[in-house]
Tab-separated table of C-alpha atoms in Angstrom:
chain	number	residue	atom	x	y	z
A	1	UNK	CA	33.483	-111.303	-154.328
A	2	UNK	CA	36.126	-110.882	-157.008
A	3	UNK	CA	37.246	-113.554	-159.484
A	4	UNK	CA	40.391	-114.383	-157.510
A	5	UNK	CA	38.491	-114.694	-154.189
A	6	UNK	CA	35.789	-116.781	-155.936
A	7	UNK	CA	38.490	-119.217	-157.360
A	8	UNK	CA	40.057	-119.473	-153.919
A	9	UNK	CA	36.817	-120.257	-152.262
A	10	UNK	CA	35.787	-122.991	-154.711
A	11	UNK	CA	39.330	-124.583	-154.338
A	12	UNK	CA	38.635	-124.665	-150.626
A	13	UNK	CA	35.282	-126.215	-151.118
A	14	UNK	CA	36.548	-128.990	-153.374
A	15	UNK	CA	38.965	-129.985	-150.601
A	16	UNK	CA	36.135	-130.727	-148.478
A	17	UNK	CA	33.910	-133.781	-148.398
A	18	UNK	CA	31.493	-133.579	-151.274
A	19	UNK	CA	28.416	-135.898	-151.824
A	20	UNK	CA	27.181	-136.506	-155.392
A	21	UNK	CA	23.588	-135.654	-155.542
A	22	UNK	CA	20.705	-135.071	-158.033
A	23	UNK	CA	17.448	-133.356	-156.975
A	24	UNK	CA	14.498	-132.013	-158.953
A	25	UNK	CA	15.243	-128.386	-158.077
A	26	UNK	CA	19.128	-128.315	-158.290
A	27	UNK	CA	19.807	-130.975	-160.966
A	28	UNK	CA	23.226	-132.816	-160.731
A	29	UNK	CA	25.991	-131.691	-158.646
A	30	UNK	CA	27.703	-132.181	-155.317
A	31	UNK	CA	26.559	-131.392	-151.771
A	32	UNK	CA	29.006	-129.757	-149.319
A	33	UNK	CA	27.061	-130.525	-146.062
A	34	UNK	CA	29.555	-128.651	-143.923
A	35	UNK	CA	28.771	-125.388	-145.674
A	36	UNK	CA	25.153	-126.089	-146.881
A	37	UNK	CA	25.969	-125.418	-150.388
A	38	UNK	CA	25.554	-127.115	-153.766
A	39	UNK	CA	28.409	-127.208	-156.255
A	40	UNK	CA	27.582	-127.454	-159.913
A	41	UNK	CA	29.933	-128.157	-162.827
A	42	UNK	CA	29.319	-127.462	-166.476
A	43	UNK	CA	31.630	-129.195	-168.963
A	44	UNK	CA	32.219	-127.402	-172.379
A	45	UNK	CA	34.500	-128.085	-175.282
A	46	UNK	CA	34.214	-124.893	-177.123
A	47	UNK	CA	35.879	-121.592	-175.878
A	48	UNK	CA	32.977	-119.591	-177.307
A	49	UNK	CA	30.450	-121.707	-175.529
A	50	UNK	CA	32.533	-121.181	-172.415
A	51	UNK	CA	32.445	-117.399	-172.762
A	52	UNK	CA	28.728	-117.362	-173.479
A	53	UNK	CA	27.790	-119.718	-170.635
A	54	UNK	CA	30.074	-117.954	-168.203
A	55	UNK	CA	28.491	-114.611	-169.045
A	56	UNK	CA	25.062	-116.079	-168.540
A	57	UNK	CA	25.963	-117.693	-165.112
A	58	UNK	CA	27.523	-114.392	-163.983
A	59	UNK	CA	24.368	-112.427	-165.006
A	60	UNK	CA	22.336	-114.981	-163.239
A	61	UNK	CA	24.390	-114.538	-160.115
A	62	UNK	CA	23.783	-110.917	-160.123
A	63	UNK	CA	20.001	-111.457	-160.597
A	64	UNK	CA	19.070	-111.272	-156.892
A	65	UNK	CA	15.614	-111.640	-155.288
A	66	UNK	CA	14.950	-112.626	-151.598
A	67	UNK	CA	13.022	-115.733	-153.088
A	68	UNK	CA	15.842	-116.905	-155.404
A	69	UNK	CA	18.354	-119.176	-154.339
A	70	UNK	CA	21.584	-117.295	-154.382
A	71	UNK	CA	24.666	-118.154	-156.515
A	72	UNK	CA	27.573	-117.603	-154.119
A	73	UNK	CA	30.662	-118.047	-156.370
A	74	UNK	CA	31.495	-118.704	-160.040
A	75	UNK	CA	34.840	-119.917	-161.529
A	76	UNK	CA	36.121	-121.326	-164.782
A	77	UNK	CA	39.097	-123.714	-165.473
A	78	UNK	CA	40.605	-125.432	-168.367
A	79	UNK	CA	41.388	-129.075	-168.120
A	80	UNK	CA	44.024	-130.154	-170.641
A	81	UNK	CA	43.433	-133.641	-171.985
A	82	UNK	CA	45.519	-135.776	-174.441
A	83	UNK	CA	43.707	-134.879	-177.592
A	84	UNK	CA	41.516	-131.946	-176.524
A	85	UNK	CA	40.764	-129.444	-173.872
A	86	UNK	CA	37.803	-129.424	-171.646
A	87	UNK	CA	36.505	-126.112	-170.193
A	88	UNK	CA	34.641	-126.256	-166.870
A	89	UNK	CA	32.585	-123.726	-165.015
A	90	UNK	CA	32.019	-124.356	-161.319
A	91	UNK	CA	29.534	-122.415	-159.300
A	92	UNK	CA	28.179	-122.623	-155.768
A	93	UNK	CA	24.606	-122.279	-154.688
A	94	UNK	CA	22.804	-121.926	-151.402
A	95	UNK	CA	21.296	-125.420	-150.462
A	96	UNK	CA	17.976	-125.989	-149.019
A	97	UNK	CA	16.864	-129.709	-148.516
A	98	UNK	CA	13.194	-129.027	-147.833
A	99	UNK	CA	10.596	-128.719	-150.608
A	100	UNK	CA	6.852	-127.946	-150.823
A	101	UNK	CA	6.018	-131.596	-151.665
A	102	UNK	CA	7.784	-132.811	-148.478
A	103	UNK	CA	5.962	-130.203	-146.480
A	104	UNK	CA	2.612	-131.213	-147.882
A	105	UNK	CA	3.410	-134.986	-147.189
A	106	UNK	CA	4.397	-134.021	-143.639
A	107	UNK	CA	1.301	-131.953	-142.754
A	108	UNK	CA	-0.918	-134.646	-144.370
A	109	UNK	CA	0.590	-137.244	-141.895
A	110	UNK	CA	0.184	-134.934	-139.016
A	111	UNK	CA	-3.307	-133.846	-140.224
A	112	UNK	CA	-2.222	-130.355	-140.124
A	113	UNK	CA	-3.555	-127.805	-142.651
A	114	UNK	CA	-1.773	-124.716	-144.069
A	115	UNK	CA	-3.028	-121.563	-142.454
A	116	UNK	CA	-4.623	-118.831	-144.535
A	117	UNK	CA	-1.630	-116.571	-143.647
A	118	UNK	CA	0.849	-119.232	-144.869
A	119	UNK	CA	-1.094	-119.686	-148.167
A	120	UNK	CA	-1.326	-115.870	-148.734
A	121	UNK	CA	2.584	-115.469	-147.988
A	122	UNK	CA	3.341	-118.426	-150.284
A	123	UNK	CA	1.164	-117.231	-153.256
A	124	UNK	CA	2.498	-113.736	-152.874
A	125	UNK	CA	6.110	-114.885	-152.730
A	126	UNK	CA	5.612	-117.021	-155.901
A	127	UNK	CA	3.892	-114.387	-157.994
A	128	UNK	CA	6.579	-111.764	-156.941
A	129	UNK	CA	9.625	-113.972	-157.741
A	130	UNK	CA	8.056	-115.187	-161.064
A	131	UNK	CA	7.092	-111.651	-162.159
A	132	UNK	CA	10.716	-110.578	-161.161
A	133	UNK	CA	12.235	-113.352	-163.390
A	134	UNK	CA	9.672	-112.527	-166.325
A	135	UNK	CA	10.835	-108.872	-166.155
A	136	UNK	CA	14.420	-110.116	-166.439
A	137	UNK	CA	13.361	-112.165	-169.623
A	138	UNK	CA	13.539	-115.547	-167.881
A	139	UNK	CA	10.707	-118.091	-167.751
A	140	UNK	CA	11.080	-121.004	-165.219
A	141	UNK	CA	9.147	-123.674	-166.894
A	142	UNK	CA	10.004	-126.399	-164.358
A	143	UNK	CA	7.783	-125.428	-161.351
A	144	UNK	CA	6.295	-128.177	-159.255
A	145	UNK	CA	5.972	-128.965	-155.497
A	146	UNK	CA	9.464	-130.697	-155.783
A	147	UNK	CA	11.280	-127.637	-157.186
A	148	UNK	CA	9.744	-125.154	-154.888
A	149	UNK	CA	12.054	-125.064	-151.892
A	150	UNK	CA	11.255	-123.875	-148.231
A	151	UNK	CA	13.522	-122.434	-145.589
A	152	UNK	CA	12.928	-123.524	-141.945
A	153	UNK	CA	11.062	-120.200	-141.676
A	154	UNK	CA	8.678	-121.349	-144.515
A	155	UNK	CA	10.217	-118.701	-146.814
A	156	UNK	CA	9.857	-119.754	-150.550
A	157	UNK	CA	13.019	-120.228	-152.609
A	158	UNK	CA	13.234	-121.231	-156.287
A	159	UNK	CA	16.340	-121.600	-158.493
A	160	UNK	CA	16.947	-119.411	-161.541
A	161	UNK	CA	16.678	-121.968	-164.393
A	162	UNK	CA	19.827	-120.658	-165.910
A	163	UNK	CA	21.590	-122.013	-162.717
A	164	UNK	CA	19.801	-125.296	-162.355
A	165	UNK	CA	20.259	-126.318	-165.904
A	166	UNK	CA	17.181	-128.559	-165.768
A	167	UNK	CA	15.122	-129.401	-168.863
A	168	UNK	CA	11.595	-127.834	-168.838
A	169	UNK	CA	8.498	-129.975	-169.032
A	170	UNK	CA	8.057	-129.510	-172.725
A	171	UNK	CA	11.659	-130.628	-173.413
A	172	UNK	CA	11.304	-133.684	-171.042
A	173	UNK	CA	8.066	-134.849	-172.641
A	174	UNK	CA	9.542	-134.774	-176.193
A	175	UNK	CA	12.744	-136.787	-175.194
A	176	UNK	CA	11.110	-139.149	-172.740
A	177	UNK	CA	7.677	-140.667	-173.596
A	178	UNK	CA	7.159	-141.884	-170.008
A	179	UNK	CA	7.371	-138.490	-168.355
A	180	UNK	CA	4.223	-136.932	-166.762
A	181	UNK	CA	4.677	-133.220	-166.830
A	182	UNK	CA	3.484	-131.027	-163.852
A	183	UNK	CA	1.639	-128.872	-166.357
A	184	UNK	CA	1.517	-128.121	-170.144
A	185	UNK	CA	-0.869	-125.806	-171.800
A	186	UNK	CA	-3.116	-127.311	-174.515
A	187	UNK	CA	-0.895	-126.051	-177.341
A	188	UNK	CA	2.175	-127.908	-175.877
A	189	UNK	CA	0.185	-130.869	-174.959
A	190	UNK	CA	-0.941	-131.142	-178.646
A	191	UNK	CA	2.689	-130.424	-179.714
A	192	UNK	CA	3.895	-133.433	-177.671
A	193	UNK	CA	1.389	-135.755	-179.135
A	194	UNK	CA	2.398	-134.733	-182.639
A	195	UNK	CA	6.153	-134.544	-181.908
A	196	UNK	CA	6.189	-131.021	-182.909
A	197	UNK	CA	9.564	-129.605	-181.724
A	198	UNK	CA	8.926	-125.964	-182.508
A	199	UNK	CA	5.334	-125.066	-181.607
A	200	UNK	CA	4.201	-121.347	-181.654
A	201	UNK	CA	3.146	-120.478	-178.073
A	202	UNK	CA	3.464	-117.867	-175.300
A	203	UNK	CA	6.137	-119.120	-173.169
A	204	UNK	CA	5.054	-116.845	-170.211
A	205	UNK	CA	1.660	-118.692	-170.070
A	206	UNK	CA	2.825	-122.203	-170.871
């Protein structure tokens, strides 16, 4: 889809009923229930930042894998204010409202276990998509049952962190003392305790 078509599509979406929503997987944005899509907006005040972020998001849009949530459209606009200009990047994501945590809770209530085939398919999908991201030079750093999405067919979906714009566990722990991370390796756990903002560690294993 070209830039003009993308702009037209996002203009059409913004004319529909949108619900403000924050989720662990998608972050902050607006839900378009009619289309089952999630609209995110990035506000920037520097034109160079706009160029860099737009390039990043466009690159993430082209990073396609069956277990990645797809970015459908990307558009940029300039809001002229009284004293300054604000640049905005809008982008539309597929929306899935069911996650692994909800599925685990549901099955616990129904006393229903995951089958070996389901576990195998789940683990294979997760390993494949994370390896795909790693090969693209991207680390997720925010994986938990709340951020692993599931389709009605039990297909795994995760969001490229460039698109979700969520802080990783390490950043959250440094900025919020009451945050309990899903996982931090021993090096990062020690860094949080010592308020070390620049620890030396292997991000692919942390």
